mmCIF file with all atom_site columns, C-alpha atoms in Angstrom:
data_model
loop_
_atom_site.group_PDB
_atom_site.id
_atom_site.type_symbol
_atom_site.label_atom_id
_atom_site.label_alt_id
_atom_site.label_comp_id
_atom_site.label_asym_id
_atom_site.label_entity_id
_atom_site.label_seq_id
_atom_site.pdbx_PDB_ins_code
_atom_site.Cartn_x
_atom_site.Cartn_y
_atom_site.Cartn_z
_atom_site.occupancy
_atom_site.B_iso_or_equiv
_atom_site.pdbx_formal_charge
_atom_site.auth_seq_id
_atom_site.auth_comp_id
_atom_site.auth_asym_id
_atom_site.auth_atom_id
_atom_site.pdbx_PDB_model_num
ATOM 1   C CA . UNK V 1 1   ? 0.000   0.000  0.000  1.00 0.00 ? 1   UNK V CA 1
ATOM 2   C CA . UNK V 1 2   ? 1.310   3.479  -0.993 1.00 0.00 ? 2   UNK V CA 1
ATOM 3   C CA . UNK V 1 3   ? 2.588   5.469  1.881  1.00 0.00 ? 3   UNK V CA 1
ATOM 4   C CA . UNK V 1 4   ? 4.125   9.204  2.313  1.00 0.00 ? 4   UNK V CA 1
ATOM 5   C CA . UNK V 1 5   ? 7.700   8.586  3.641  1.00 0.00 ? 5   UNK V CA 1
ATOM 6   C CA . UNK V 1 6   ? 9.321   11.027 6.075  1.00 0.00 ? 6   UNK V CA 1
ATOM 7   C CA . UNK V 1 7   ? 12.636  11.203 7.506  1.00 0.00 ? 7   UNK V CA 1
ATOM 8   C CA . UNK V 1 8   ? 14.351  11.212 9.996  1.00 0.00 ? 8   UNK V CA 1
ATOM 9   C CA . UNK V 1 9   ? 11.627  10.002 12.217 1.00 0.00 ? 9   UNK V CA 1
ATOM 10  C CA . UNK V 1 10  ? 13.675  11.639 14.940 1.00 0.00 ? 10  UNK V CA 1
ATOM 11  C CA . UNK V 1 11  ? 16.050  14.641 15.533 1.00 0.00 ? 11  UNK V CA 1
ATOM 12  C CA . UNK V 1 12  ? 17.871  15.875 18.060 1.00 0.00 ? 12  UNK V CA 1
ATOM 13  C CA . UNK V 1 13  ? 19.426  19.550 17.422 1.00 0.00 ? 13  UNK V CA 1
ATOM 14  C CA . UNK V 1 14  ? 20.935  22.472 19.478 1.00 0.00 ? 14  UNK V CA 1
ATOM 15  C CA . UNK V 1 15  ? 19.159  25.975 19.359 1.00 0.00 ? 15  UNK V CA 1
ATOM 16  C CA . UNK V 1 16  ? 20.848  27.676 16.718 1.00 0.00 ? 16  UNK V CA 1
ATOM 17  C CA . UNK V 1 17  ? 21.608  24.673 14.581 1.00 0.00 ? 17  UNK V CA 1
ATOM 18  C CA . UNK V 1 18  ? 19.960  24.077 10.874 1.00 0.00 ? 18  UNK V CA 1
ATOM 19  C CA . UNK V 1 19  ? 17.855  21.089 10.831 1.00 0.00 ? 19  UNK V CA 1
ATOM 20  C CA . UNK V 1 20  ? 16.011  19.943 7.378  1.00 0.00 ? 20  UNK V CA 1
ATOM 21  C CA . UNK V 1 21  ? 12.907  17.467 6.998  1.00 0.00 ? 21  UNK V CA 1
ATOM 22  C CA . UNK V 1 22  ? 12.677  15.485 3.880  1.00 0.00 ? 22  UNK V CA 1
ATOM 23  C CA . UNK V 1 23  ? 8.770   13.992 2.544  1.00 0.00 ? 23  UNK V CA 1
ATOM 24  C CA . UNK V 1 24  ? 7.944   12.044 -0.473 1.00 0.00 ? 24  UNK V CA 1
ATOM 25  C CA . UNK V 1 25  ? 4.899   11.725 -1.087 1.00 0.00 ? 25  UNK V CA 1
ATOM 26  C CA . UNK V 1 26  ? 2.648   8.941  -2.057 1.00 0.00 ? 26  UNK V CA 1
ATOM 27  C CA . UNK V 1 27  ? 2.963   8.882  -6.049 1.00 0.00 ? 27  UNK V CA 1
ATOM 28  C CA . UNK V 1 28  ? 0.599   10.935 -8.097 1.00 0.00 ? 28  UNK V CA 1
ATOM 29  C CA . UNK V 1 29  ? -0.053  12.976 -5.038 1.00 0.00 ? 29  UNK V CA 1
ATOM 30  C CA . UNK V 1 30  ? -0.144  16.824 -6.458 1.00 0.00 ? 30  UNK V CA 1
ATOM 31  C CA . UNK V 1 31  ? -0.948  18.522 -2.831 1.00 0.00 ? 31  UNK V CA 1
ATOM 32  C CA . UNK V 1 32  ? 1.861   18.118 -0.477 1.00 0.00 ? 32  UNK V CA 1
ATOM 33  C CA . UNK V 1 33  ? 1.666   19.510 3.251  1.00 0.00 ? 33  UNK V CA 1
ATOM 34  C CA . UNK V 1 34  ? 3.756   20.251 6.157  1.00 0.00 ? 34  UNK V CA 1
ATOM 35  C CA . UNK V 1 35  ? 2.065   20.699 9.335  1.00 0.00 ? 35  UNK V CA 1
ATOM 36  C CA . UNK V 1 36  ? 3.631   21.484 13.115 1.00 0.00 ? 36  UNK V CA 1
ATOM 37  C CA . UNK V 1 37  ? 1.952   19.163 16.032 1.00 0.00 ? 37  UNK V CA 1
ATOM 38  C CA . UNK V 1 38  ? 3.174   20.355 19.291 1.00 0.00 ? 38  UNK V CA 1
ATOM 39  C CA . UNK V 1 39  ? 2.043   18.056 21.836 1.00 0.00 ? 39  UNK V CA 1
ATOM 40  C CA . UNK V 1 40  ? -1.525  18.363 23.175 1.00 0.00 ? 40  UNK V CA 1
ATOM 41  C CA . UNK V 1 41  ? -2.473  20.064 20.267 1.00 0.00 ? 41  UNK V CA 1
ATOM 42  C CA . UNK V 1 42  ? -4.189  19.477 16.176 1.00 0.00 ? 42  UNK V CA 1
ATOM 43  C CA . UNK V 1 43  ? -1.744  19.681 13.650 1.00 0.00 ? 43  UNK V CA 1
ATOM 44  C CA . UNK V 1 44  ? -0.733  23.126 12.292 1.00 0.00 ? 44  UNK V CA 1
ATOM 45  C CA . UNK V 1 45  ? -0.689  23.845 8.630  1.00 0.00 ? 45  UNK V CA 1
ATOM 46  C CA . UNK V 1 46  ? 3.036   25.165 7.983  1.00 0.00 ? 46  UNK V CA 1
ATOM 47  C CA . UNK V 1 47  ? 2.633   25.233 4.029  1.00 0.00 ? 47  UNK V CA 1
ATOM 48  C CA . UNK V 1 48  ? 0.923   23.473 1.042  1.00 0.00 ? 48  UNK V CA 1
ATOM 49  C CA . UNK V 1 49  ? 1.684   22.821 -2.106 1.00 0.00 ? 49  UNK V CA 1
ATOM 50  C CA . UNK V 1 50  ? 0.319   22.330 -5.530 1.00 0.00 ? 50  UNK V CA 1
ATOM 51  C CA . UNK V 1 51  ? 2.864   20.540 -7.441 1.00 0.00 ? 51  UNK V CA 1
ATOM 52  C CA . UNK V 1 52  ? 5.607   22.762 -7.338 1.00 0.00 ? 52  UNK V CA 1
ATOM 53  C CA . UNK V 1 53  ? 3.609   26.025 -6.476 1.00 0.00 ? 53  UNK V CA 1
ATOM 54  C CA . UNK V 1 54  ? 3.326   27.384 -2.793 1.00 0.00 ? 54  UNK V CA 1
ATOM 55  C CA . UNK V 1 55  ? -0.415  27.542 -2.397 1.00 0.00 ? 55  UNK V CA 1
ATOM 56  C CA . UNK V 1 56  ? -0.675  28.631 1.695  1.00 0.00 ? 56  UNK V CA 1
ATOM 57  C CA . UNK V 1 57  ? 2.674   29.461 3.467  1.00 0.00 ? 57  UNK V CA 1
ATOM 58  C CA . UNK V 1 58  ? 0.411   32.255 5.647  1.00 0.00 ? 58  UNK V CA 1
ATOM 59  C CA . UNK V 1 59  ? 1.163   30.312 8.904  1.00 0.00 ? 59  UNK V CA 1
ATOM 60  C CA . UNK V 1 60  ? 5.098   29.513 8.047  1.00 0.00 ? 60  UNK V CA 1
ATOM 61  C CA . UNK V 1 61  ? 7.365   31.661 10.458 1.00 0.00 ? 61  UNK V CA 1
ATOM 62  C CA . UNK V 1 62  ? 9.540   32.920 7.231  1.00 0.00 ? 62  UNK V CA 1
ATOM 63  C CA . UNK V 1 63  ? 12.503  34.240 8.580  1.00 0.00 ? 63  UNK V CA 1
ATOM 64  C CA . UNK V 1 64  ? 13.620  30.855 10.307 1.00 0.00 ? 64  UNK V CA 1
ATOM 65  C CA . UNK V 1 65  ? 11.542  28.271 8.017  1.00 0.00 ? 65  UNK V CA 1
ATOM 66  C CA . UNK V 1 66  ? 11.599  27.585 4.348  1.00 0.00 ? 66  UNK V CA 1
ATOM 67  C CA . UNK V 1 67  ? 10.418  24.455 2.417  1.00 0.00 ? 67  UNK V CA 1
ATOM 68  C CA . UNK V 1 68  ? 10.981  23.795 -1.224 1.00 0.00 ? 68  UNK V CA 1
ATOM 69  C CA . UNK V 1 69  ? 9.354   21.173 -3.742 1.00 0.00 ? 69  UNK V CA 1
ATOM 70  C CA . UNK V 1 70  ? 11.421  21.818 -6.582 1.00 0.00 ? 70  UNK V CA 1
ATOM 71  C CA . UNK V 1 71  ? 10.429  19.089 -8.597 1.00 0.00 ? 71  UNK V CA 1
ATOM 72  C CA . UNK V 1 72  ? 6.515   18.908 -7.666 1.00 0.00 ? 72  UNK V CA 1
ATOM 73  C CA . UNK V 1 73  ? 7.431   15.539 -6.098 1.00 0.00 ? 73  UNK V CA 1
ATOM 74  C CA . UNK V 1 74  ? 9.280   15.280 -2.406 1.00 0.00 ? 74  UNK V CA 1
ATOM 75  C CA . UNK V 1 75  ? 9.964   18.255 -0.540 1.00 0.00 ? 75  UNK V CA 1
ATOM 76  C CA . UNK V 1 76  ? 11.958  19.368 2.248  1.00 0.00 ? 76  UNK V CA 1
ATOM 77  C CA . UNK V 1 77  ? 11.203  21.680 5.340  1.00 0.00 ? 77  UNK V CA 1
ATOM 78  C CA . UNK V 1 78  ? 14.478  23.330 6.567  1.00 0.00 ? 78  UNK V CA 1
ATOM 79  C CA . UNK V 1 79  ? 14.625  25.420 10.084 1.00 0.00 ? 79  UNK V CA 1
ATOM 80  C CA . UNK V 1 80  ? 17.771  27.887 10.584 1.00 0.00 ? 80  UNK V CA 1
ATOM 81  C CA . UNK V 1 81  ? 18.274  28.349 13.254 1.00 0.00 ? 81  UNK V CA 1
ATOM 82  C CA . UNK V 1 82  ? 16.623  26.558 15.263 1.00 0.00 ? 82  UNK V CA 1
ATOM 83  C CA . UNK V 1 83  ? 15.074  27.493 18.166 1.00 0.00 ? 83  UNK V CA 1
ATOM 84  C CA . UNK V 1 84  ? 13.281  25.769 22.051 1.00 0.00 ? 84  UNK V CA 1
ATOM 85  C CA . UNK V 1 85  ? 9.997   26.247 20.627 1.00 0.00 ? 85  UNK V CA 1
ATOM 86  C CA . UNK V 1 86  ? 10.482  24.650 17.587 1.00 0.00 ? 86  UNK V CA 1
ATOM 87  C CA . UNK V 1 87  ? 10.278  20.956 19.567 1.00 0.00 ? 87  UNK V CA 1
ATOM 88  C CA . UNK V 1 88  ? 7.170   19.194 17.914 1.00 0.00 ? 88  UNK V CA 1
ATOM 89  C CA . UNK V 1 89  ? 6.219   16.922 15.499 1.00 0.00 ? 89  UNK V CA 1
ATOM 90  C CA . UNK V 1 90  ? 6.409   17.964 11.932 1.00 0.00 ? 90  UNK V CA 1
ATOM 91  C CA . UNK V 1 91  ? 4.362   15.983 9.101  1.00 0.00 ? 91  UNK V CA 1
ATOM 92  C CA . UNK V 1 92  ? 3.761   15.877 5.981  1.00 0.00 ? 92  UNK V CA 1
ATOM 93  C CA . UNK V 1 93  ? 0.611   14.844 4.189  1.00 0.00 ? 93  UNK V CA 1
ATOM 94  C CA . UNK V 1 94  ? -0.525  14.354 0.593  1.00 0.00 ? 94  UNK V CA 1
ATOM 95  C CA . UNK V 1 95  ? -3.435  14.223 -1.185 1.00 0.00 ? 95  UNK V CA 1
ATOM 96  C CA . UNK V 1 96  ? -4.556  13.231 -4.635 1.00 0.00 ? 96  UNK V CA 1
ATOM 97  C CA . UNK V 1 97  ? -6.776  16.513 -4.951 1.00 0.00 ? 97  UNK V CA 1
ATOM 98  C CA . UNK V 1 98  ? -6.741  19.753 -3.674 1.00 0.00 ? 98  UNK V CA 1
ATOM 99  C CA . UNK V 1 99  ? -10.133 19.265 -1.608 1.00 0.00 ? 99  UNK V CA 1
ATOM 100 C CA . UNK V 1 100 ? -9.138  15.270 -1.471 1.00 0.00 ? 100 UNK V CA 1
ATOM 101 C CA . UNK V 1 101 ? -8.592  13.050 1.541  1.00 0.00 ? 101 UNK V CA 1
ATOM 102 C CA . UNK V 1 102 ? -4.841  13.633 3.225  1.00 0.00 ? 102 UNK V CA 1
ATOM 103 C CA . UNK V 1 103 ? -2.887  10.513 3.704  1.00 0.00 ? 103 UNK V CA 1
ATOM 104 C CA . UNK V 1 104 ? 0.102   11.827 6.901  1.00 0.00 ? 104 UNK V CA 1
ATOM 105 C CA . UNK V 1 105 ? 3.281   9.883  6.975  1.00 0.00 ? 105 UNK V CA 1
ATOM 106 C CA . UNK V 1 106 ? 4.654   8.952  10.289 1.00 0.00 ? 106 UNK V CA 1
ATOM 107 C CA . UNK V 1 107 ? 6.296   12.511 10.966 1.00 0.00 ? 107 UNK V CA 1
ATOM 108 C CA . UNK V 1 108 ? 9.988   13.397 12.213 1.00 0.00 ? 108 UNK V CA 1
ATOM 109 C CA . UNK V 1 109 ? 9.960   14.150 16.005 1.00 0.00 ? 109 UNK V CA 1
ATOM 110 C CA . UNK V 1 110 ? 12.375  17.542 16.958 1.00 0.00 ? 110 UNK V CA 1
ATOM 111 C CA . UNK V 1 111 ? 13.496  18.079 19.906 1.00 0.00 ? 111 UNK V CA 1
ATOM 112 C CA . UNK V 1 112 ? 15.689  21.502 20.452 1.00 0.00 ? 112 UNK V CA 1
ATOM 113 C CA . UNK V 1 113 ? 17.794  21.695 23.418 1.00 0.00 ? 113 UNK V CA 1
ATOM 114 C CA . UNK I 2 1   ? -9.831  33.249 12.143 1.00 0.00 ? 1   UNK I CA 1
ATOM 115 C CA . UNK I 2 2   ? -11.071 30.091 11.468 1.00 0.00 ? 2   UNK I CA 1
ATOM 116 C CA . UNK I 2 3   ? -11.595 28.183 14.612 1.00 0.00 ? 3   UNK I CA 1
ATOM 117 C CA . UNK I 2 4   ? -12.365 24.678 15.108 1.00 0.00 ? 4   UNK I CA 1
ATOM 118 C CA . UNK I 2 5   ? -13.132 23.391 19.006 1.00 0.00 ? 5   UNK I CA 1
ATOM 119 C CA . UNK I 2 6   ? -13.483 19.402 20.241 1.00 0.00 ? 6   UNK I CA 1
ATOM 120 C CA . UNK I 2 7   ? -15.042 18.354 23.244 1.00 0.00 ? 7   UNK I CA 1
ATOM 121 C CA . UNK I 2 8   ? -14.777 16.738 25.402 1.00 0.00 ? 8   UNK I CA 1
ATOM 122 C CA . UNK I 2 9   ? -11.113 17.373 25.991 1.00 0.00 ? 9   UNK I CA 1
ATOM 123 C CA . UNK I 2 10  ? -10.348 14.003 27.587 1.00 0.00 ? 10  UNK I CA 1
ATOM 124 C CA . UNK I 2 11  ? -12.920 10.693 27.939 1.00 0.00 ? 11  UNK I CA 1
ATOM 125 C CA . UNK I 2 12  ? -12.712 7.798  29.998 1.00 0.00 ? 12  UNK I CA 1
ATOM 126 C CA . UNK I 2 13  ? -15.199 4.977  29.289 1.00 0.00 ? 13  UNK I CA 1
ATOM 127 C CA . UNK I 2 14  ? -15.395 1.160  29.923 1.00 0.00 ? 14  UNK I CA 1
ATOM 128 C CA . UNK I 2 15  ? -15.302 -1.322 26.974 1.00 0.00 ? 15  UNK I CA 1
ATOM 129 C CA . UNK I 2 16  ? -18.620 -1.831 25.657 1.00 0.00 ? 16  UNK I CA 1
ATOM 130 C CA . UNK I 2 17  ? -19.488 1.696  26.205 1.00 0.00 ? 17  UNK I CA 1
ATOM 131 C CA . UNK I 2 18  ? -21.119 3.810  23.480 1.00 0.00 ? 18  UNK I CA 1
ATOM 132 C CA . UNK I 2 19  ? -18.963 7.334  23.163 1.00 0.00 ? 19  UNK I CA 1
ATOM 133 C CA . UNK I 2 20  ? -19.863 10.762 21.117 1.00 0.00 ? 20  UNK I CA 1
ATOM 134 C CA . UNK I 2 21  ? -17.760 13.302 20.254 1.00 0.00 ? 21  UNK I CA 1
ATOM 135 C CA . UNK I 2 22  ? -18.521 16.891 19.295 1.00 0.00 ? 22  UNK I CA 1
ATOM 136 C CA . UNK I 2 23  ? -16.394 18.594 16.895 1.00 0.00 ? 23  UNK I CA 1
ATOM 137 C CA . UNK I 2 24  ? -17.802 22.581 16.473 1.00 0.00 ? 24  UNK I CA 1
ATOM 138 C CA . UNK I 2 25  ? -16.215 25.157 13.365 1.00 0.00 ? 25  UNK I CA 1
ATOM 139 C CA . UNK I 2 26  ? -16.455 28.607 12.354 1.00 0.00 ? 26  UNK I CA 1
ATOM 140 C CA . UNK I 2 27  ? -14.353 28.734 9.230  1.00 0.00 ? 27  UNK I CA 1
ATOM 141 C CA . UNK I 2 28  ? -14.224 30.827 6.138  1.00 0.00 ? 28  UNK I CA 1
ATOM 142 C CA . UNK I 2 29  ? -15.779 28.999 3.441  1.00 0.00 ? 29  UNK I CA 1
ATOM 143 C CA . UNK I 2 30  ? -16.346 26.266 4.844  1.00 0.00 ? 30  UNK I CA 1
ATOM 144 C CA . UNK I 2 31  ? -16.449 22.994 2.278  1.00 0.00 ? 31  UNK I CA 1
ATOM 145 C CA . UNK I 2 32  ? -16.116 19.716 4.510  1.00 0.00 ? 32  UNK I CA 1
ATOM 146 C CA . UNK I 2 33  ? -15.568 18.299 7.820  1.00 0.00 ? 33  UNK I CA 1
ATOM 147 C CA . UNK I 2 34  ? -12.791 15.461 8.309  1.00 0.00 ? 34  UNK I CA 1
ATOM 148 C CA . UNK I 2 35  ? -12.047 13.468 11.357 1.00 0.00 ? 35  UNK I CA 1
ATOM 149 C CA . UNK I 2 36  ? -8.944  11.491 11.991 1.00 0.00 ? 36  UNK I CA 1
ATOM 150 C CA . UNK I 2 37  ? -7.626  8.570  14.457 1.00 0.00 ? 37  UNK I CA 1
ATOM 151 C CA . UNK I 2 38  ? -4.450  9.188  16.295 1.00 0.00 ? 38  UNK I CA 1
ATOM 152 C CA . UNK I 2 39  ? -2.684  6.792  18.032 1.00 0.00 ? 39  UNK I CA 1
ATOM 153 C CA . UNK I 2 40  ? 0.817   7.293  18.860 1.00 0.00 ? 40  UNK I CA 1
ATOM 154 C CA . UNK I 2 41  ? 1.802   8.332  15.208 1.00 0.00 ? 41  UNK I CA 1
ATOM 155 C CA . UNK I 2 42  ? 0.645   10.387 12.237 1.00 0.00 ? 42  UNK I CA 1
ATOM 156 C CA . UNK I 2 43  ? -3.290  11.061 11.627 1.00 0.00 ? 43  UNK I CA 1
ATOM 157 C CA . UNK I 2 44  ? -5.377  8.050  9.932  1.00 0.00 ? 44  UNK I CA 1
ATOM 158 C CA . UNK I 2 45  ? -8.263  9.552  8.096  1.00 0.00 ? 45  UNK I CA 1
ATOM 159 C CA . UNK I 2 46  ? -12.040 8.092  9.224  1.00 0.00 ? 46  UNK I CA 1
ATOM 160 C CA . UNK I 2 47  ? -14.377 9.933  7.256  1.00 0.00 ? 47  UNK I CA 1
ATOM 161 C CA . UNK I 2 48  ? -15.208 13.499 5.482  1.00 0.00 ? 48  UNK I CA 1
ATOM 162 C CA . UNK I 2 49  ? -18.490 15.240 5.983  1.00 0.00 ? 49  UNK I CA 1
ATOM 163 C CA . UNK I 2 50  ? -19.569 17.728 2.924  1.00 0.00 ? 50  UNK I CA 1
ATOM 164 C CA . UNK I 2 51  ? -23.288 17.418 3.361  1.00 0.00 ? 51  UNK I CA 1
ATOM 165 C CA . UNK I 2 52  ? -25.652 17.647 6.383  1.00 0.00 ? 52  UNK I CA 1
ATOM 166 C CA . UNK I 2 53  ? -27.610 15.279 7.718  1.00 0.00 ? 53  UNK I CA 1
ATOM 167 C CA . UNK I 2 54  ? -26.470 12.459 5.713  1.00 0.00 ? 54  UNK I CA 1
ATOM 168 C CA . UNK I 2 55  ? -24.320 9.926  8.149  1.00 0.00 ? 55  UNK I CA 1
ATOM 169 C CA . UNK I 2 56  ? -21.398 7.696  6.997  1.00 0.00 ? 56  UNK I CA 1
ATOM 170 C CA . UNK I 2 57  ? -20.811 4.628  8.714  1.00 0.00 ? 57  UNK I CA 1
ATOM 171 C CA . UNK I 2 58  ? -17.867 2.888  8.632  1.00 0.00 ? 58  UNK I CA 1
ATOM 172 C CA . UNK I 2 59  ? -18.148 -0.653 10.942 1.00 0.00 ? 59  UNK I CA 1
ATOM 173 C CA . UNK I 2 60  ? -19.082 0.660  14.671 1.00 0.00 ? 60  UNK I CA 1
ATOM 174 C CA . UNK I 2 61  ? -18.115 4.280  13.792 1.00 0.00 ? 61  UNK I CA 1
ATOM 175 C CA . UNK I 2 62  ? -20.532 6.772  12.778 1.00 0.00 ? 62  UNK I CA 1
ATOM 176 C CA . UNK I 2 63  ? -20.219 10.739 11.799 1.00 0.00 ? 63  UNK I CA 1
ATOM 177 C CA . UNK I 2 64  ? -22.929 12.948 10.745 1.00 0.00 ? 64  UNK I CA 1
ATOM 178 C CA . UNK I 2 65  ? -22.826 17.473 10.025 1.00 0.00 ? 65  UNK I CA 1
ATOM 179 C CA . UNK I 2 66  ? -25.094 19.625 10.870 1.00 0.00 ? 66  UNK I CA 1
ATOM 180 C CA . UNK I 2 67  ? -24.245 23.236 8.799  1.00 0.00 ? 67  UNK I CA 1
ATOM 181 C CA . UNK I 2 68  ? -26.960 25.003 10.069 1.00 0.00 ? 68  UNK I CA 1
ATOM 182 C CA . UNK I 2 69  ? -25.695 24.573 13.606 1.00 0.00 ? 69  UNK I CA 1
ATOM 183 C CA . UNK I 2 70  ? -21.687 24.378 12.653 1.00 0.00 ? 70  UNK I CA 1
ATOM 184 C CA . UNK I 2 71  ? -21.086 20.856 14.247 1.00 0.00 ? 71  UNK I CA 1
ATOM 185 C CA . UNK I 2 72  ? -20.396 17.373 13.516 1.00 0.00 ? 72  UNK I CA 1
ATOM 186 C CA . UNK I 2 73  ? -20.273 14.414 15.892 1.00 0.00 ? 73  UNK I CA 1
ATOM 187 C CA . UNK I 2 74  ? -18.655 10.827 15.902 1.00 0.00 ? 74  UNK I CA 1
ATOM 188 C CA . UNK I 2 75  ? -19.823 8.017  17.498 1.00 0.00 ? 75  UNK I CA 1
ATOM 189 C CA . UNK I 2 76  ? -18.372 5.295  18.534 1.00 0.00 ? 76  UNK I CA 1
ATOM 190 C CA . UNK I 2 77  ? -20.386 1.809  19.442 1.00 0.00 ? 77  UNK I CA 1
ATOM 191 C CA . UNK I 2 78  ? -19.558 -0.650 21.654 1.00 0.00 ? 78  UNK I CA 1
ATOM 192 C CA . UNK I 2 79  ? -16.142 0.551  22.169 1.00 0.00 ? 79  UNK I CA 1
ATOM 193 C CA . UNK I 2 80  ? -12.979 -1.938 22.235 1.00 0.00 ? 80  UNK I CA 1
ATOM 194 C CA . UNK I 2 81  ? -9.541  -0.741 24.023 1.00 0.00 ? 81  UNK I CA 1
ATOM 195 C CA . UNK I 2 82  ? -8.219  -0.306 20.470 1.00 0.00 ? 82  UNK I CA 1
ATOM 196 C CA . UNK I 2 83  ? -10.078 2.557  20.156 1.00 0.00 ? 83  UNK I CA 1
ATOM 197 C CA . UNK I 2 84  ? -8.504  4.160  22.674 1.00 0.00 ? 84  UNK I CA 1
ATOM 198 C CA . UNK I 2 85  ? -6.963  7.263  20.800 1.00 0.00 ? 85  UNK I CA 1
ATOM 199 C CA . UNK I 2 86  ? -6.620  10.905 19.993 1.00 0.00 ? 86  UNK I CA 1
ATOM 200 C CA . UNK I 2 87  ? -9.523  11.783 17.894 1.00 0.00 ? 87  UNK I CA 1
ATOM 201 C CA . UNK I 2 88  ? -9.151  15.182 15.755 1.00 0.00 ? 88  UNK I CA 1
ATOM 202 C CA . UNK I 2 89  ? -11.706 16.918 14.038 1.00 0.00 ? 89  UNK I CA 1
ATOM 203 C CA . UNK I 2 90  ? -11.000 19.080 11.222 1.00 0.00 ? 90  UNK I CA 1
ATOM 204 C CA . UNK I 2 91  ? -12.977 22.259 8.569  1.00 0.00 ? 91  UNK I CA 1
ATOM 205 C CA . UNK I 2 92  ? -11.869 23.232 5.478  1.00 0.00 ? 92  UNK I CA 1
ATOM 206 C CA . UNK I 2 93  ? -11.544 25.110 3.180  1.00 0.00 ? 93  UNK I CA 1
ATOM 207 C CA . UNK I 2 94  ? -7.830  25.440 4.830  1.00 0.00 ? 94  UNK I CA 1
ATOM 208 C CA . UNK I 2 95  ? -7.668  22.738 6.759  1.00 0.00 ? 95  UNK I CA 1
ATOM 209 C CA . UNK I 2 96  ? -7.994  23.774 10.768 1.00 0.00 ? 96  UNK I CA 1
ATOM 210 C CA . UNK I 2 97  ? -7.528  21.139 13.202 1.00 0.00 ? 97  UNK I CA 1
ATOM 211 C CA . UNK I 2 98  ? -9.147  21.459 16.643 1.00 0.00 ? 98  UNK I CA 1
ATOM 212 C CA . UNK I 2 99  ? -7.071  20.212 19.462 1.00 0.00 ? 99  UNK I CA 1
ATOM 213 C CA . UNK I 2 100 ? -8.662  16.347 19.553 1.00 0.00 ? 100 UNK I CA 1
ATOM 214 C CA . UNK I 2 101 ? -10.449 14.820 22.029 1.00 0.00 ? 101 UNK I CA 1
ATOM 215 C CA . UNK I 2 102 ? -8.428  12.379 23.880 1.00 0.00 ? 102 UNK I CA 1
ATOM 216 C CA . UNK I 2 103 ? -10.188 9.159  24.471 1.00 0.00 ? 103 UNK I CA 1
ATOM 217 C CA . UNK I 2 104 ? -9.500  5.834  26.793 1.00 0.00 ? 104 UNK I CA 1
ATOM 218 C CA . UNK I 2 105 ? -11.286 2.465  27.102 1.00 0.00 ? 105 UNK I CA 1
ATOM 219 C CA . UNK I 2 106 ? -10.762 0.577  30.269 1.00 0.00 ? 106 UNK I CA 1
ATOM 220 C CA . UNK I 2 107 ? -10.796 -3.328 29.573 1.00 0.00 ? 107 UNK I CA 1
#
């Protein structure tokens, strides 16, 4: 069965240290999102894409985040620097549709110390 | 701002028990209502609500919207201890997730 792929599935950084997320998506899969789950809390939409294109980036903190999907296929979140707050889960989901159901991979866990 | 709230925030039941949980939105442009399973990993979709009144089923879960009252609920029959789970509730058009509704069956 297809599956979105994520990694690492953990990280452990330093404040002020880069850290970058990878996410493939399951294939076909136009609309690609990263959300932020801090603990206790619904996911977060960070940014979503339609193939290539940035569609929503309104909730991504730009001057420490950036993703890229430069090939409308997997993407990659990058923090720098990063900072205590930034310790949740991150995932990515995909969907076949704009409007579609979202299939999550398993997430990469960050922990900033 | 689009907001999304689940309650309860936390539910402890006995296996067997029948469970419902309420999932209210006020979102711009609202076009459908998704609620997820999560265990101790990513989201698992359950089902997605466009129309009111009209109730998918899916074995001993259940969801149905209202969107003349801005709510949805899911029930849960005769609950086993794998359903013991974060259960998040979710409005689009851009996606807001409320903050779930925590949920534990006792054997």
């Amino acid at each position: 069965e297809a599956e979105v792929a994520q990694s690492p599935r953990y990280k452990i950084t330093e404040k002020s240290q880069a850290v970058a997320f990878w996410c493939d998506p399951i294939s076909g899969h136009a609309t690609l999102y990263w959300y932020r789950q801090i603990l206790g809390q619904g996911p977060e939409l960070l940014v979503q894409f339609q193939d290539e294109s940035v569609v929503d980036d309104s909730q991504l903190p730009k001057d420490r985040f950036s993703a890229e999907r430069l090939k409308g296929v997997d993407s990659t979140l990058k923090i720098q620097p990063a900072e205590l707050g930034d310790s949740a889960m991150y995932l990515c989901a995909s969907s076949l549709e704009v409007r579609g159901e979202q299939f999550f991979g398993p997430g990469t866990r960050l922990t900033v110390l | 701002e689009d907001k999304v709230v689940q309650s309860p925030l936390s539910l402890v039941v006995h296996e067997g028990d029948t469970v419902t949980l309420n999932c209210s939105y006020e979102v711009t442009n609202f076009r459908s209502l998704l609620w997820y399973k999560q265990e101790k990993k990513a989201p698992t979709f359950l089902f997605m609500l466009t129309s009111s009144g009209i109730e998918k089923k899916s074995g001993r879960l259940s969801s149905i919207l209202d969107k003349k009252e801005l709510f949805s609920i899911l029930n849960i029959t005769a609950t086993q201890t794998g359903d013991s789970a974060v259960y998040l509730c979710a409005a689009r058009e851009k996606l807001t997730f409320g903050t779930g509704t925590r949920l534990t069956i006792i054997p």
